[in-house]
mmCIF file of N, CA and C in Angstrom:
data_model
loop_
_atom_site.group_PDB
_atom_site.id
_atom_site.type_symbol
_atom_site.label_atom_id
_atom_site.label_comp_id
_atom_site.label_asym_id
_atom_site.label_seq_id
_atom_site.Cartn_x
_atom_site.Cartn_y
_atom_site.Cartn_z
ATOM 1 N N GLN A 1 143.349 -241.285 -13.181
ATOM 2 C CA GLN A 1 144.229 -242.069 -12.389
ATOM 3 C C GLN A 1 145.274 -242.808 -13.273
ATOM 4 N N VAL A 2 146.442 -243.105 -12.756
ATOM 5 C CA VAL A 2 147.466 -243.827 -13.512
ATOM 6 C C VAL A 2 147.547 -245.267 -13.028
ATOM 7 N N GLN A 3 147.532 -246.133 -14.023
ATOM 8 C CA GLN A 3 147.838 -247.568 -13.652
ATOM 9 C C GLN A 3 149.092 -247.973 -14.349
ATOM 10 N N LEU A 4 149.881 -248.816 -13.611
ATOM 11 C CA LEU A 4 151.277 -249.094 -13.991
ATOM 12 C C LEU A 4 151.501 -250.610 -14.109
ATOM 13 N N VAL A 5 152.304 -250.914 -15.165
ATOM 14 C CA VAL A 5 152.641 -252.330 -15.362
ATOM 15 C C VAL A 5 154.171 -252.435 -15.704
ATOM 16 N N GLU A 6 154.911 -253.092 -14.879
ATOM 17 C CA GLU A 6 156.337 -253.290 -15.022
ATOM 18 C C GLU A 6 156.595 -254.478 -15.915
ATOM 19 N N SER A 7 157.774 -254.377 -16.519
ATOM 20 C CA SER A 7 158.294 -255.588 -17.326
ATOM 21 C C SER A 7 159.786 -255.412 -17.403
ATOM 22 N N GLY A 8 160.438 -256.491 -17.813
ATOM 23 C CA GLY A 8 161.905 -256.519 -18.005
ATOM 24 C C GLY A 8 162.694 -257.138 -16.999
ATOM 25 N N GLY A 9 162.091 -257.600 -15.922
ATOM 26 C CA GLY A 9 162.888 -258.323 -14.911
ATOM 27 C C GLY A 9 163.378 -259.640 -15.446
ATOM 28 N N GLY A 10 164.254 -260.265 -14.605
ATOM 29 C CA GLY A 10 164.767 -261.560 -14.958
ATOM 30 C C GLY A 10 166.013 -261.874 -14.187
ATOM 31 N N LEU A 11 166.688 -262.931 -14.682
ATOM 32 C CA LEU A 11 167.868 -263.481 -14.060
ATOM 33 C C LEU A 11 169.097 -263.027 -14.801
ATOM 34 N N VAL A 12 170.107 -262.487 -14.119
ATOM 35 C CA VAL A 12 171.238 -262.019 -14.808
ATOM 36 C C VAL A 12 172.466 -262.253 -13.944
ATOM 37 N N GLN A 13 173.643 -262.433 -14.484
ATOM 38 C CA GLN A 13 174.893 -262.661 -13.768
ATOM 39 C C GLN A 13 175.410 -261.292 -13.308
ATOM 40 N N ALA A 14 176.119 -261.393 -12.125
ATOM 41 C CA ALA A 14 176.745 -260.146 -11.567
ATOM 42 C C ALA A 14 177.574 -259.476 -12.711
ATOM 43 N N GLY A 15 177.450 -258.202 -12.719
ATOM 44 C CA GLY A 15 178.153 -257.379 -13.746
ATOM 45 C C GLY A 15 177.401 -257.156 -15.053
ATOM 46 N N GLY A 16 176.165 -257.820 -15.078
ATOM 47 C CA GLY A 16 175.347 -257.684 -16.292
ATOM 48 C C GLY A 16 174.401 -256.534 -16.163
ATOM 49 N N SER A 17 173.533 -256.481 -17.224
ATOM 50 C CA SER A 17 172.610 -255.343 -17.285
ATOM 51 C C SER A 17 171.190 -255.822 -17.545
ATOM 52 N N LEU A 18 170.259 -254.991 -17.081
ATOM 53 C CA LEU A 18 168.849 -255.225 -17.393
ATOM 54 C C LEU A 18 168.179 -253.837 -17.590
ATOM 55 N N ARG A 19 167.128 -253.782 -18.325
ATOM 56 C CA ARG A 19 166.349 -252.557 -18.457
ATOM 57 C C ARG A 19 164.894 -252.857 -18.071
ATOM 58 N N LEU A 20 164.412 -252.221 -17.114
ATOM 59 C CA LEU A 20 163.017 -252.367 -16.655
ATOM 60 C C LEU A 20 162.236 -251.263 -17.343
ATOM 61 N N SER A 21 161.019 -251.677 -17.686
ATOM 62 C CA SER A 21 160.049 -250.714 -18.230
ATOM 63 C C SER A 21 158.772 -250.577 -17.384
ATOM 64 N N CYS A 22 158.211 -249.498 -17.342
ATOM 65 C CA CYS A 22 156.986 -249.318 -16.588
ATOM 66 C C CYS A 22 156.048 -248.556 -17.510
ATOM 67 N N ALA A 23 155.049 -249.289 -17.970
ATOM 68 C CA ALA A 23 154.055 -248.659 -18.848
ATOM 69 C C ALA A 23 152.800 -248.213 -18.118
ATOM 70 N N ALA A 24 152.514 -246.858 -18.343
ATOM 71 C CA ALA A 24 151.496 -246.296 -17.595
ATOM 72 C C ALA A 24 150.268 -245.980 -18.445
ATOM 73 N N SER A 25 149.115 -246.106 -17.899
ATOM 74 C CA SER A 25 147.891 -245.712 -18.629
ATOM 75 C C SER A 25 147.280 -244.543 -17.778
ATOM 76 N N GLY A 26 146.615 -243.674 -18.484
ATOM 77 C CA GLY A 26 146.034 -242.557 -17.759
ATOM 78 C C GLY A 26 146.640 -241.239 -18.222
ATOM 79 N N ARG A 27 145.752 -240.328 -18.376
ATOM 80 C CA ARG A 27 146.150 -239.052 -19.051
ATOM 81 C C ARG A 27 147.019 -238.187 -18.098
ATOM 82 N N THR A 28 147.190 -238.550 -16.862
ATOM 83 C CA THR A 28 148.016 -237.738 -15.917
ATOM 84 C C THR A 28 149.490 -238.134 -15.863
ATOM 85 N N PHE A 29 149.867 -239.173 -16.612
ATOM 86 C CA PHE A 29 151.239 -239.672 -16.560
ATOM 87 C C PHE A 29 152.233 -238.635 -16.767
ATOM 88 N N SER A 30 152.108 -237.727 -17.726
ATOM 89 C CA SER A 30 153.101 -236.891 -18.106
ATOM 90 C C SER A 30 153.274 -235.771 -17.047
ATOM 91 N N SER A 31 152.379 -235.612 -16.102
ATOM 92 C CA SER A 31 152.439 -234.691 -15.077
ATOM 93 C C SER A 31 152.748 -235.328 -13.709
ATOM 94 N N SER A 32 153.117 -236.572 -13.706
ATOM 95 C CA SER A 32 153.361 -237.318 -12.542
ATOM 96 C C SER A 32 154.931 -237.482 -12.223
ATOM 97 N N ALA A 33 155.325 -237.439 -11.006
ATOM 98 C CA ALA A 33 156.622 -237.835 -10.714
ATOM 99 C C ALA A 33 156.619 -239.385 -10.655
ATOM 100 N N MET A 34 157.650 -239.984 -11.198
ATOM 101 C CA MET A 34 157.765 -241.484 -11.210
ATOM 102 C C MET A 34 158.979 -241.993 -10.459
ATOM 103 N N GLY A 35 158.718 -243.032 -9.811
ATOM 104 C CA GLY A 35 159.804 -243.661 -8.993
ATOM 105 C C GLY A 35 159.909 -245.117 -9.141
ATOM 106 N N TRP A 36 161.089 -245.630 -8.747
ATOM 107 C CA TRP A 36 161.353 -247.086 -8.756
ATOM 108 C C TRP A 36 161.783 -247.343 -7.242
ATOM 109 N N PHE A 37 161.196 -248.358 -6.718
ATOM 110 C CA PHE A 37 161.487 -248.846 -5.363
ATOM 111 C C PHE A 37 161.762 -250.379 -5.567
ATOM 112 N N ARG A 38 162.424 -250.880 -4.525
ATOM 113 C CA ARG A 38 162.651 -252.346 -4.585
ATOM 114 C C ARG A 38 162.525 -252.882 -3.218
ATOM 115 N N GLN A 39 162.174 -254.196 -3.122
ATOM 116 C CA GLN A 39 162.057 -254.916 -1.923
ATOM 117 C C GLN A 39 162.624 -256.338 -1.950
ATOM 118 N N ALA A 40 163.654 -256.525 -1.196
ATOM 119 C CA ALA A 40 164.311 -257.762 -1.126
ATOM 120 C C ALA A 40 163.624 -258.647 -0.128
ATOM 121 N N THR A 41 163.736 -259.935 -0.180
ATOM 122 C CA THR A 41 163.039 -260.857 0.735
ATOM 123 C C THR A 41 163.506 -260.549 2.102
ATOM 124 N N GLY A 42 162.508 -260.396 3.001
ATOM 125 C CA GLY A 42 162.727 -260.160 4.428
ATOM 126 C C GLY A 42 163.123 -258.712 4.753
ATOM 127 N N LYS A 43 163.129 -257.786 3.754
ATOM 128 C CA LYS A 43 163.546 -256.388 3.996
ATOM 129 C C LYS A 43 162.445 -255.480 3.576
ATOM 130 N N GLU A 44 162.587 -254.229 4.067
ATOM 131 C CA GLU A 44 161.582 -253.186 3.680
ATOM 132 C C GLU A 44 161.802 -252.673 2.355
ATOM 133 N N ARG A 45 160.694 -252.155 1.834
ATOM 134 C CA ARG A 45 160.846 -251.513 0.526
ATOM 135 C C ARG A 45 161.705 -250.331 0.602
ATOM 136 N N GLU A 46 162.605 -250.187 -0.417
ATOM 137 C CA GLU A 46 163.524 -249.040 -0.325
ATOM 138 C C GLU A 46 163.497 -248.253 -1.641
ATOM 139 N N PHE A 47 163.857 -247.041 -1.501
ATOM 140 C CA PHE A 47 163.880 -246.119 -2.724
ATOM 141 C C PHE A 47 165.047 -246.470 -3.517
ATOM 142 N N VAL A 48 164.885 -246.420 -4.854
ATOM 143 C CA VAL A 48 165.890 -246.713 -5.780
ATOM 144 C C VAL A 48 166.218 -245.427 -6.594
ATOM 145 N N THR A 49 165.224 -244.905 -7.289
ATOM 146 C CA THR A 49 165.434 -243.687 -8.084
ATOM 147 C C THR A 49 164.092 -243.081 -8.470
ATOM 148 N N SER A 50 164.089 -241.802 -8.783
ATOM 149 C CA SER A 50 162.888 -241.171 -9.161
ATOM 150 C C SER A 50 163.133 -240.012 -10.199
ATOM 151 N N ILE A 51 162.163 -239.621 -10.989
ATOM 152 C CA ILE A 51 162.270 -238.654 -11.900
ATOM 153 C C ILE A 51 161.081 -237.686 -11.789
ATOM 154 N N SER A 52 161.431 -236.449 -11.846
ATOM 155 C CA SER A 52 160.348 -235.450 -11.650
ATOM 156 C C SER A 52 159.574 -235.131 -12.870
ATOM 157 N N TRP A 53 158.493 -234.323 -12.722
ATOM 158 C CA TRP A 53 157.880 -233.720 -13.819
ATOM 159 C C TRP A 53 157.868 -232.194 -13.517
ATOM 160 N N ASP A 54 158.185 -231.496 -14.474
ATOM 161 C CA ASP A 54 158.210 -230.015 -14.339
ATOM 162 C C ASP A 54 157.600 -229.335 -15.593
ATOM 163 N N PRO A 55 156.756 -228.233 -15.324
ATOM 164 C CA PRO A 55 156.130 -227.602 -16.453
ATOM 165 C C PRO A 55 157.193 -227.066 -17.539
ATOM 166 N N SER A 56 158.462 -226.817 -17.008
ATOM 167 C CA SER A 56 159.450 -226.336 -17.959
ATOM 168 C C SER A 56 160.025 -227.490 -18.854
ATOM 169 N N ARG A 57 159.481 -228.766 -18.589
ATOM 170 C CA ARG A 57 159.952 -229.911 -19.273
ATOM 171 C C ARG A 57 161.372 -230.359 -18.997
ATOM 172 N N THR A 58 161.871 -229.820 -17.846
ATOM 173 C CA THR A 58 163.198 -230.276 -17.408
ATOM 174 C C THR A 58 162.934 -231.415 -16.378
ATOM 175 N N ASP A 59 163.516 -232.546 -16.680
ATOM 176 C CA ASP A 59 163.427 -233.693 -15.733
ATOM 177 C C ASP A 59 164.615 -233.704 -14.801
ATOM 178 N N TYR A 60 164.292 -233.890 -13.590
ATOM 179 C CA TYR A 60 165.346 -234.040 -12.525
ATOM 180 C C TYR A 60 165.242 -235.437 -12.036
ATOM 181 N N SER A 61 166.404 -236.051 -11.867
ATOM 182 C CA SER A 61 166.454 -237.514 -11.354
ATOM 183 C C SER A 61 167.194 -237.542 -10.087
ATOM 184 N N TYR A 62 166.845 -238.503 -9.248
ATOM 185 C CA TYR A 62 167.376 -238.710 -7.931
ATOM 186 C C TYR A 62 167.711 -240.179 -7.739
ATOM 187 N N TYR A 63 168.807 -240.501 -7.006
ATOM 188 C CA TYR A 63 169.181 -241.864 -6.916
ATOM 189 C C TYR A 63 169.563 -242.139 -5.456
ATOM 190 N N ALA A 64 169.308 -243.402 -5.107
ATOM 191 C CA ALA A 64 169.839 -243.906 -3.847
ATOM 192 C C ALA A 64 171.397 -244.066 -3.982
ATOM 193 N N ASP A 65 172.094 -243.793 -2.988
ATOM 194 C CA ASP A 65 173.654 -243.905 -3.059
ATOM 195 C C ASP A 65 174.072 -245.283 -3.508
ATOM 196 N N SER A 66 173.325 -246.401 -3.252
ATOM 197 C CA SER A 66 173.735 -247.671 -3.534
ATOM 198 C C SER A 66 173.673 -247.953 -5.071
ATOM 199 N N VAL A 67 172.941 -247.117 -5.779
ATOM 200 C CA VAL A 67 172.801 -247.394 -7.233
ATOM 201 C C VAL A 67 173.344 -246.218 -8.107
ATOM 202 N N LYS A 68 173.770 -245.258 -7.425
ATOM 203 C CA LYS A 68 174.272 -244.034 -8.233
ATOM 204 C C LYS A 68 175.517 -244.482 -9.033
ATOM 205 N N GLY A 69 175.423 -244.033 -10.323
ATOM 206 C CA GLY A 69 176.482 -244.299 -11.250
ATOM 207 C C GLY A 69 176.317 -245.623 -11.910
ATOM 208 N N ARG A 70 175.394 -246.426 -11.539
ATOM 209 C CA ARG A 70 175.043 -247.771 -12.124
ATOM 210 C C ARG A 70 173.649 -247.796 -12.835
ATOM 211 N N PHE A 71 172.773 -247.125 -12.158
ATOM 212 C CA PHE A 71 171.367 -247.150 -12.651
ATOM 213 C C PHE A 71 171.004 -245.732 -13.250
ATOM 214 N N THR A 72 170.158 -245.805 -14.262
ATOM 215 C CA THR A 72 169.698 -244.585 -14.908
ATOM 216 C C THR A 72 168.200 -244.692 -15.087
ATOM 217 N N ILE A 73 167.474 -243.602 -14.700
ATOM 218 C CA ILE A 73 165.993 -243.579 -14.881
ATOM 219 C C ILE A 73 165.795 -242.550 -15.993
ATOM 220 N N SER A 74 164.785 -242.876 -16.825
ATOM 221 C CA SER A 74 164.364 -241.995 -17.840
ATOM 222 C C SER A 74 162.827 -242.119 -18.146
ATOM 223 N N ARG A 75 162.312 -241.169 -18.837
ATOM 224 C CA ARG A 75 160.851 -241.305 -19.096
ATOM 225 C C ARG A 75 160.704 -240.791 -20.503
ATOM 226 N N ASP A 76 159.620 -241.480 -21.154
ATOM 227 C CA ASP A 76 159.173 -241.014 -22.517
ATOM 228 C C ASP A 76 157.788 -240.805 -22.363
ATOM 229 N N ASN A 77 157.424 -239.453 -22.230
ATOM 230 C CA ASN A 77 156.042 -239.095 -22.063
ATOM 231 C C ASN A 77 155.095 -239.443 -23.335
ATOM 232 N N ALA A 78 155.752 -239.452 -24.456
ATOM 233 C CA ALA A 78 154.968 -239.804 -25.630
ATOM 234 C C ALA A 78 154.529 -241.233 -25.584
ATOM 235 N N LYS A 79 155.290 -242.068 -24.905
ATOM 236 C CA LYS A 79 154.998 -243.521 -24.893
ATOM 237 C C LYS A 79 154.399 -243.862 -23.493
ATOM 238 N N ASN A 80 154.274 -242.813 -22.625
ATOM 239 C CA ASN A 80 153.694 -243.156 -21.238
ATOM 240 C C ASN A 80 154.577 -244.192 -20.606
ATOM 241 N N THR A 81 155.817 -244.166 -20.694
ATOM 242 C CA THR A 81 156.685 -245.217 -20.191
ATOM 243 C C THR A 81 157.882 -244.574 -19.431
ATOM 244 N N VAL A 82 158.218 -245.176 -18.328
ATOM 245 C CA VAL A 82 159.432 -244.815 -17.584
ATOM 246 C C VAL A 82 160.378 -246.105 -17.653
ATOM 247 N N TYR A 83 161.613 -245.798 -17.709
ATOM 248 C CA TYR A 83 162.617 -246.906 -17.851
ATOM 249 C C TYR A 83 163.583 -246.885 -16.656
ATOM 250 N N LEU A 84 164.168 -247.998 -16.350
ATOM 251 C CA LEU A 84 165.198 -248.126 -15.359
ATOM 252 C C LEU A 84 166.324 -248.977 -15.991
ATOM 253 N N GLN A 85 167.414 -248.329 -16.477
ATOM 254 C CA GLN A 85 168.506 -249.047 -16.971
ATOM 255 C C GLN A 85 169.424 -249.403 -15.830
ATOM 256 N N MET A 86 169.693 -250.626 -15.652
ATOM 257 C CA MET A 86 170.550 -251.077 -14.543
ATOM 258 C C MET A 86 171.769 -251.766 -15.057
ATOM 259 N N ASN A 87 172.954 -251.208 -14.769
ATOM 260 C CA ASN A 87 174.170 -251.748 -15.281
ATOM 261 C C ASN A 87 175.088 -252.192 -14.061
ATOM 262 N N SER A 88 176.092 -252.986 -14.335
ATOM 263 C CA SER A 88 176.973 -253.429 -13.340
ATOM 264 C C SER A 88 176.230 -253.982 -12.078
ATOM 265 N N LEU A 89 175.294 -254.823 -12.468
ATOM 266 C CA LEU A 89 174.424 -255.400 -11.370
ATOM 267 C C LEU A 89 175.215 -256.281 -10.380
ATOM 268 N N LYS A 90 174.748 -256.181 -9.052
ATOM 269 C CA LYS A 90 175.334 -256.938 -8.086
ATOM 270 C C LYS A 90 174.356 -257.796 -7.385
ATOM 271 N N PRO A 91 174.768 -258.910 -6.745
ATOM 272 C CA PRO A 91 173.810 -259.790 -6.084
ATOM 273 C C PRO A 91 172.908 -259.068 -5.133
ATOM 274 N N GLU A 92 173.391 -258.051 -4.505
ATOM 275 C CA GLU A 92 172.631 -257.256 -3.530
ATOM 276 C C GLU A 92 171.558 -256.427 -4.158
ATOM 277 N N ASP A 93 171.475 -256.407 -5.496
ATOM 278 C CA ASP A 93 170.445 -255.721 -6.270
ATOM 279 C C ASP A 93 169.283 -256.656 -6.394
ATOM 280 N N THR A 94 169.349 -257.819 -6.070
ATOM 281 C CA THR A 94 168.243 -258.800 -6.159
ATOM 282 C C THR A 94 167.070 -258.405 -5.354
ATOM 283 N N ALA A 95 165.931 -258.202 -5.996
ATOM 284 C CA ALA A 95 164.686 -257.776 -5.232
ATOM 285 C C ALA A 95 163.528 -257.768 -6.265
ATOM 286 N N VAL A 96 162.456 -257.522 -5.764
ATOM 287 C CA VAL A 96 161.268 -257.121 -6.592
ATOM 288 C C VAL A 96 161.296 -255.671 -6.791
ATOM 289 N N TYR A 97 161.221 -255.193 -8.027
ATOM 290 C CA TYR A 97 161.249 -253.798 -8.387
ATOM 291 C C TYR A 97 159.907 -253.274 -8.687
ATOM 292 N N TYR A 98 159.506 -252.185 -8.069
ATOM 293 C CA TYR A 98 158.183 -251.611 -8.254
ATOM 294 C C TYR A 98 158.296 -250.236 -8.845
ATOM 295 N N CYS A 99 157.396 -249.977 -9.721
ATOM 296 C CA CYS A 99 157.239 -248.620 -10.343
ATOM 297 C C CYS A 99 156.118 -247.914 -9.611
ATOM 298 N N ALA A 100 156.281 -246.599 -9.486
ATOM 299 C CA ALA A 100 155.295 -245.868 -8.720
ATOM 300 C C ALA A 100 155.103 -244.484 -9.323
ATOM 301 N N ALA A 101 153.880 -243.987 -9.179
ATOM 302 C CA ALA A 101 153.553 -242.578 -9.756
ATOM 303 C C ALA A 101 152.939 -241.759 -8.510
ATOM 304 N N GLY A 102 153.410 -240.530 -8.547
ATOM 305 C CA GLY A 102 152.847 -239.586 -7.501
ATOM 306 C C GLY A 102 152.813 -238.214 -7.979
ATOM 307 N N PRO A 103 152.437 -237.252 -7.146
ATOM 308 C CA PRO A 103 152.387 -235.864 -7.406
ATOM 309 C C PRO A 103 153.727 -235.244 -7.834
ATOM 310 N N SER A 104 153.676 -234.261 -8.567
ATOM 311 C CA SER A 104 154.918 -233.673 -8.978
ATOM 312 C C SER A 104 155.744 -232.944 -7.912
ATOM 313 N N ILE A 105 155.042 -232.591 -6.801
ATOM 314 C CA ILE A 105 155.585 -231.880 -5.701
ATOM 315 C C ILE A 105 155.539 -232.757 -4.474
ATOM 316 N N GLY A 106 156.615 -232.917 -3.767
ATOM 317 C CA GLY A 106 156.676 -233.753 -2.639
ATOM 318 C C GLY A 106 157.990 -234.458 -2.353
ATOM 319 N N ASP A 107 158.065 -235.314 -1.448
ATOM 320 C CA ASP A 107 159.241 -236.092 -1.157
ATOM 321 C C ASP A 107 159.371 -237.296 -2.047
ATOM 322 N N TYR A 108 160.156 -237.149 -2.990
ATOM 323 C CA TYR A 108 160.301 -238.303 -4.002
ATOM 324 C C TYR A 108 161.013 -239.480 -3.390
ATOM 325 N N TYR A 109 161.698 -239.361 -2.328
ATOM 326 C CA TYR A 109 162.425 -240.416 -1.726
ATOM 327 C C TYR A 109 161.503 -241.350 -0.863
ATOM 328 N N SER A 110 160.400 -240.848 -0.508
ATOM 329 C CA SER A 110 159.490 -241.549 0.437
ATOM 330 C C SER A 110 158.391 -242.365 -0.307
ATOM 331 N N ALA A 111 158.258 -243.616 -0.035
ATOM 332 C CA ALA A 111 157.174 -244.387 -0.611
ATOM 333 C C ALA A 111 155.790 -243.920 -0.366
ATOM 334 N N THR A 112 155.621 -243.231 0.651
ATOM 335 C CA THR A 112 154.298 -242.645 0.993
ATOM 336 C C THR A 112 153.853 -241.529 0.086
ATOM 337 N N HIS A 113 154.870 -240.902 -0.669
ATOM 338 C CA HIS A 113 154.522 -239.908 -1.579
ATOM 339 C C HIS A 113 153.743 -240.379 -2.776
ATOM 340 N N TYR A 114 153.904 -241.696 -3.145
ATOM 341 C CA TYR A 114 153.361 -242.254 -4.378
ATOM 342 C C TYR A 114 152.015 -242.886 -4.149
ATOM 343 N N GLU A 115 151.199 -242.584 -5.121
ATOM 344 C CA GLU A 115 149.740 -242.950 -4.928
ATOM 345 C C GLU A 115 149.427 -244.183 -5.765
ATOM 346 N N ARG A 116 150.171 -244.502 -6.815
ATOM 347 C CA ARG A 116 149.908 -245.654 -7.648
ATOM 348 C C ARG A 116 151.186 -246.494 -7.725
ATOM 349 N N TRP A 117 150.962 -247.782 -7.646
ATOM 350 C CA TRP A 117 152.077 -248.785 -7.696
ATOM 351 C C TRP A 117 151.785 -249.847 -8.770
ATOM 352 N N GLY A 118 152.802 -250.350 -9.374
ATOM 353 C CA GLY A 118 152.726 -251.481 -10.239
ATOM 354 C C GLY A 118 152.797 -252.732 -9.445
ATOM 355 N N GLN A 119 152.664 -253.876 -10.071
ATOM 356 C CA GLN A 119 152.603 -255.162 -9.380
ATOM 357 C C GLN A 119 154.060 -255.690 -9.059
ATOM 358 N N GLY A 120 155.045 -255.073 -9.546
ATOM 359 C CA GLY A 120 156.410 -255.466 -9.345
ATOM 360 C C GLY A 120 156.973 -256.518 -10.396
ATOM 361 N N THR A 121 158.241 -256.497 -10.540
ATOM 362 C CA THR A 121 158.941 -257.437 -11.409
ATOM 363 C C THR A 121 160.166 -257.886 -10.744
ATOM 364 N N GLN A 122 160.469 -259.174 -10.809
ATOM 365 C CA GLN A 122 161.615 -259.747 -10.050
ATOM 366 C C GLN A 122 162.982 -259.562 -10.799
ATOM 367 N N VAL A 123 163.931 -259.067 -10.127
ATOM 368 C CA VAL A 123 165.231 -259.117 -10.642
ATOM 369 C C VAL A 123 166.112 -259.966 -9.695
ATOM 370 N N THR A 124 166.809 -260.876 -10.312
ATOM 371 C CA THR A 124 167.738 -261.714 -9.611
ATOM 372 C C THR A 124 169.103 -261.654 -10.249
ATOM 373 N N VAL A 125 170.075 -261.400 -9.402
ATOM 374 C CA VAL A 125 171.441 -261.231 -9.810
ATOM 375 C C VAL A 125 172.263 -262.364 -9.145
ATOM 376 N N SER A 126 172.799 -263.297 -10.007
ATOM 377 C CA SER A 126 173.577 -264.308 -9.473
ATOM 378 C C SER A 126 175.082 -263.975 -9.409
ATOM 379 N N SER A 127 175.722 -264.606 -8.457
ATOM 380 C CA SER A 127 177.152 -264.273 -8.285
ATOM 381 C C SER A 127 177.991 -265.194 -9.046
#
């Protein structure tokens, strides 16, 4: 089983950048699809981005339209870590960001696909 711990959240001004990290424990990390979701106060949890795992070692990434071109997901299997680089941040990006791990096959956009979740890290973007 994979256990996840997020870090890197904080307060940043609009237009700034943050990099979130998600450290995973468990020997199945390298074969898991990894995703980032976020939940703003009073709203439902929403998909942000995900990265696949493939036996050919080609990683495929997927993004919500709202973050495409600003956010980048990456993974380092040697470090059991997935990253979320967030640039050009906007106040509407303010939320608790969650890292998630799930099977390599399935609907990466759906929260129900993921079996393991981190505790979340707060990102606040001031205007």
